[in-house]
Amino acid sequence: MQFGMIISDVPRDVDPIEQFDGILRQVEAGQRNGLTHFVIGQHFLYGDLRWLQPVPLLARLAAEIDDHVRLGATVLLAPKYHPVILAEELATLDIVTRGRLDIGLGLGYRTEEFDLMNVPFNKRVSLFDECLDIMKLCWAMEDFDYHGQHWQIQGATPHIQCVQQPHPPIWMGAHSRKGARRAGRVGDRFIIPPEYDIHEMRVRLGIMAAGFAERGKPMGHQPLRRNAFVGATNEEAISNFVELSKDRYLTYARKELDILDEEALMGNFFEEVKGSVAVGTAQQVIDHFTEVARELPIDPFVVKPQWPEMPIDEVIDYLDTMGREVIPALAEVPPMPVEDIPASLAPVADEVAEALEAM
């Protein structure tokens, strides 16, 4: 199994140079401890938290990574971009990374973000669809015209060719089952959010597989974000994880991520999230990841080392602990054989069929 990490946001009062230097330290420590993927999400006008923007940051990090390591944006909020600008920036980034780029795309879920940027929230699906269509036309390196609901392009001649052909892998990000359906229809991989247990992940992968089947595309391994924390004892790990992460989960719930229920999180936080996190002793964390790898076609796992208010030295300690106590053991665990993937999704076939019929 491979491991990666997501580069996180930090409180706005952290000095931005300090934030960037901390990211460089995390990339160095992550590679030293066996990580092979570094990804970053995206928000705009995010208030008390700061996200550094993915495209320029990943271009800088390309100078820091080893030849076998990949960089990814998970996810870029495609409906807020002009598709030609996004296509050319990402093609350039694929060149800068020497073909080691994964492109994560999503709709976005914060209405406030859309309102502030004067982008209609209720049009985000059609904006996304047209954006992806036009980007693929740009990456095909052939003259094209495009006549859509939102974009009209006549006589376009693309000029920046991706290193990866026909384009970098497209990781679709989504929290809804409809998003998993979209991933199956137009994406290459589905970056599974960290909030789901094995059953719900299996359903969403089954929905995605249906879209792949319609295209005649084989189902491969999918990346999974998983929040993890190792402690000397189970109790210590839970206590530290709750202290570090609870406020962040509540922030997401308050920022319109409707898969999280603020009242339930306030009531008994760890009981609410324990089915979707790898928290405990090193062996318990290894067992959790091993079970997921045995049950589902997952590779890589993507963990979150940094939480708001967490000093950078603690983040580096986290990465060193994972590299010393968890990652070597899981490096010996093979991903599910490709030929076993259909059987792994079969237990939820009826539920998947019902979900597809309801869409």
PDB file of C-alpha atoms in Angstrom, residues 194-195 226-229 234-254 257 259-279 304 307-308:
ATOM      1  CA  PRO A 194     -12.567  10.702   4.994  1.00  0.00           C
ATOM      2  CA  GLU A 195     -16.010  10.682   6.628  1.00  0.00           C
ATOM      3  CA  ARG A 226      -8.346   8.766   6.060  1.00  0.00           C
ATOM      4  CA  ASN A 227      -7.771  10.669   9.275  1.00  0.00           C
ATOM      5  CA  ALA A 228      -5.352   8.716  11.469  1.00  0.00           C
ATOM      6  CA  PHE A 229      -3.633   9.170  14.811  1.00  0.00           C
ATOM      7  CA  ASN A 234      -5.793   3.529  22.600  1.00  0.00           C
ATOM      8  CA  GLU A 235      -7.080   5.971  25.209  1.00  0.00           C
ATOM      9  CA  GLU A 236      -4.209   8.380  24.649  1.00  0.00           C
ATOM     10  CA  ALA A 237      -4.688   8.276  20.882  1.00  0.00           C
ATOM     11  CA  ILE A 238      -8.420   8.983  21.145  1.00  0.00           C
ATOM     12  CA  SER A 239      -7.887  11.826  23.620  1.00  0.00           C
ATOM     13  CA  ASN A 240      -5.244  13.499  21.465  1.00  0.00           C
ATOM     14  CA  PHE A 241      -7.220  13.014  18.251  1.00  0.00           C
ATOM     15  CA  VAL A 242     -10.374  14.528  19.756  1.00  0.00           C
ATOM     16  CA  GLU A 243      -8.445  17.494  21.124  1.00  0.00           C
ATOM     17  CA  LEU A 244      -6.798  18.196  17.767  1.00  0.00           C
ATOM     18  CA  SER A 245      -9.615  17.454  15.340  1.00  0.00           C
ATOM     19  CA  LYS A 246     -12.995  18.166  16.938  1.00  0.00           C
ATOM     20  CA  ASP A 247     -13.041  21.893  16.214  1.00  0.00           C
ATOM     21  CA  ARG A 248     -12.077  21.230  12.590  1.00  0.00           C
ATOM     22  CA  TYR A 249     -14.898  18.751  12.089  1.00  0.00           C
ATOM     23  CA  LEU A 250     -17.287  21.294  13.602  1.00  0.00           C
ATOM     24  CA  THR A 251     -15.940  23.989  11.283  1.00  0.00           C
ATOM     25  CA  TYR A 252     -16.679  21.802   8.266  1.00  0.00           C
ATOM     26  CA  ALA A 253     -20.207  21.136   9.562  1.00  0.00           C
ATOM     27  CA  ARG A 254     -20.755  24.878   9.974  1.00  0.00           C
ATOM     28  CA  LEU A 257     -20.549  20.219   4.537  1.00  0.00           C
ATOM     29  CA  ILE A 259     -22.517  14.975   5.671  1.00  0.00           C
ATOM     30  CA  LEU A 260     -21.474  16.143   9.153  1.00  0.00           C
ATOM     31  CA  ASP A 261     -24.091  16.914  11.789  1.00  0.00           C
ATOM     32  CA  GLU A 262     -23.005  19.620  14.218  1.00  0.00           C
ATOM     33  CA  GLU A 263     -25.368  18.517  16.980  1.00  0.00           C
ATOM     34  CA  ALA A 264     -24.183  14.905  16.801  1.00  0.00           C
ATOM     35  CA  LEU A 265     -20.529  15.954  16.778  1.00  0.00           C
ATOM     36  CA  MET A 266     -21.105  18.112  19.846  1.00  0.00           C
ATOM     37  CA  GLY A 267     -22.894  15.285  21.655  1.00  0.00           C
ATOM     38  CA  ASN A 268     -20.362  12.447  21.453  1.00  0.00           C
ATOM     39  CA  PHE A 269     -17.690  13.340  18.971  1.00  0.00           C
ATOM     40  CA  PHE A 270     -15.595  10.181  18.848  1.00  0.00           C
ATOM     41  CA  GLU A 271     -18.603   7.854  18.754  1.00  0.00           C
ATOM     42  CA  GLU A 272     -19.816   9.823  15.731  1.00  0.00           C
ATOM     43  CA  VAL A 273     -16.557   9.537  13.769  1.00  0.00           C
ATOM     44  CA  LYS A 274     -14.904   6.328  14.990  1.00  0.00           C
ATOM     45  CA  GLY A 275     -16.137   4.201  12.076  1.00  0.00           C
ATOM     46  CA  SER A 276     -14.265   6.391   9.607  1.00  0.00           C
ATOM     47  CA  VAL A 277     -10.941   7.070  11.364  1.00  0.00           C
ATOM     48  CA  ALA A 278      -7.789   5.067  12.100  1.00  0.00           C
ATOM     49  CA  VAL A 279      -7.059   5.996  15.724  1.00  0.00           C
ATOM     50  CA  LYS A 304      -3.913  14.536   7.374  1.00  0.00           C
ATOM     51  CA  TRP A 307      -4.759  20.290  12.330  1.00  0.00           C
ATOM     52  CA  PRO A 308      -5.386  23.960  13.186  1.00  0.00           C
TER      53      PRO A 308
END
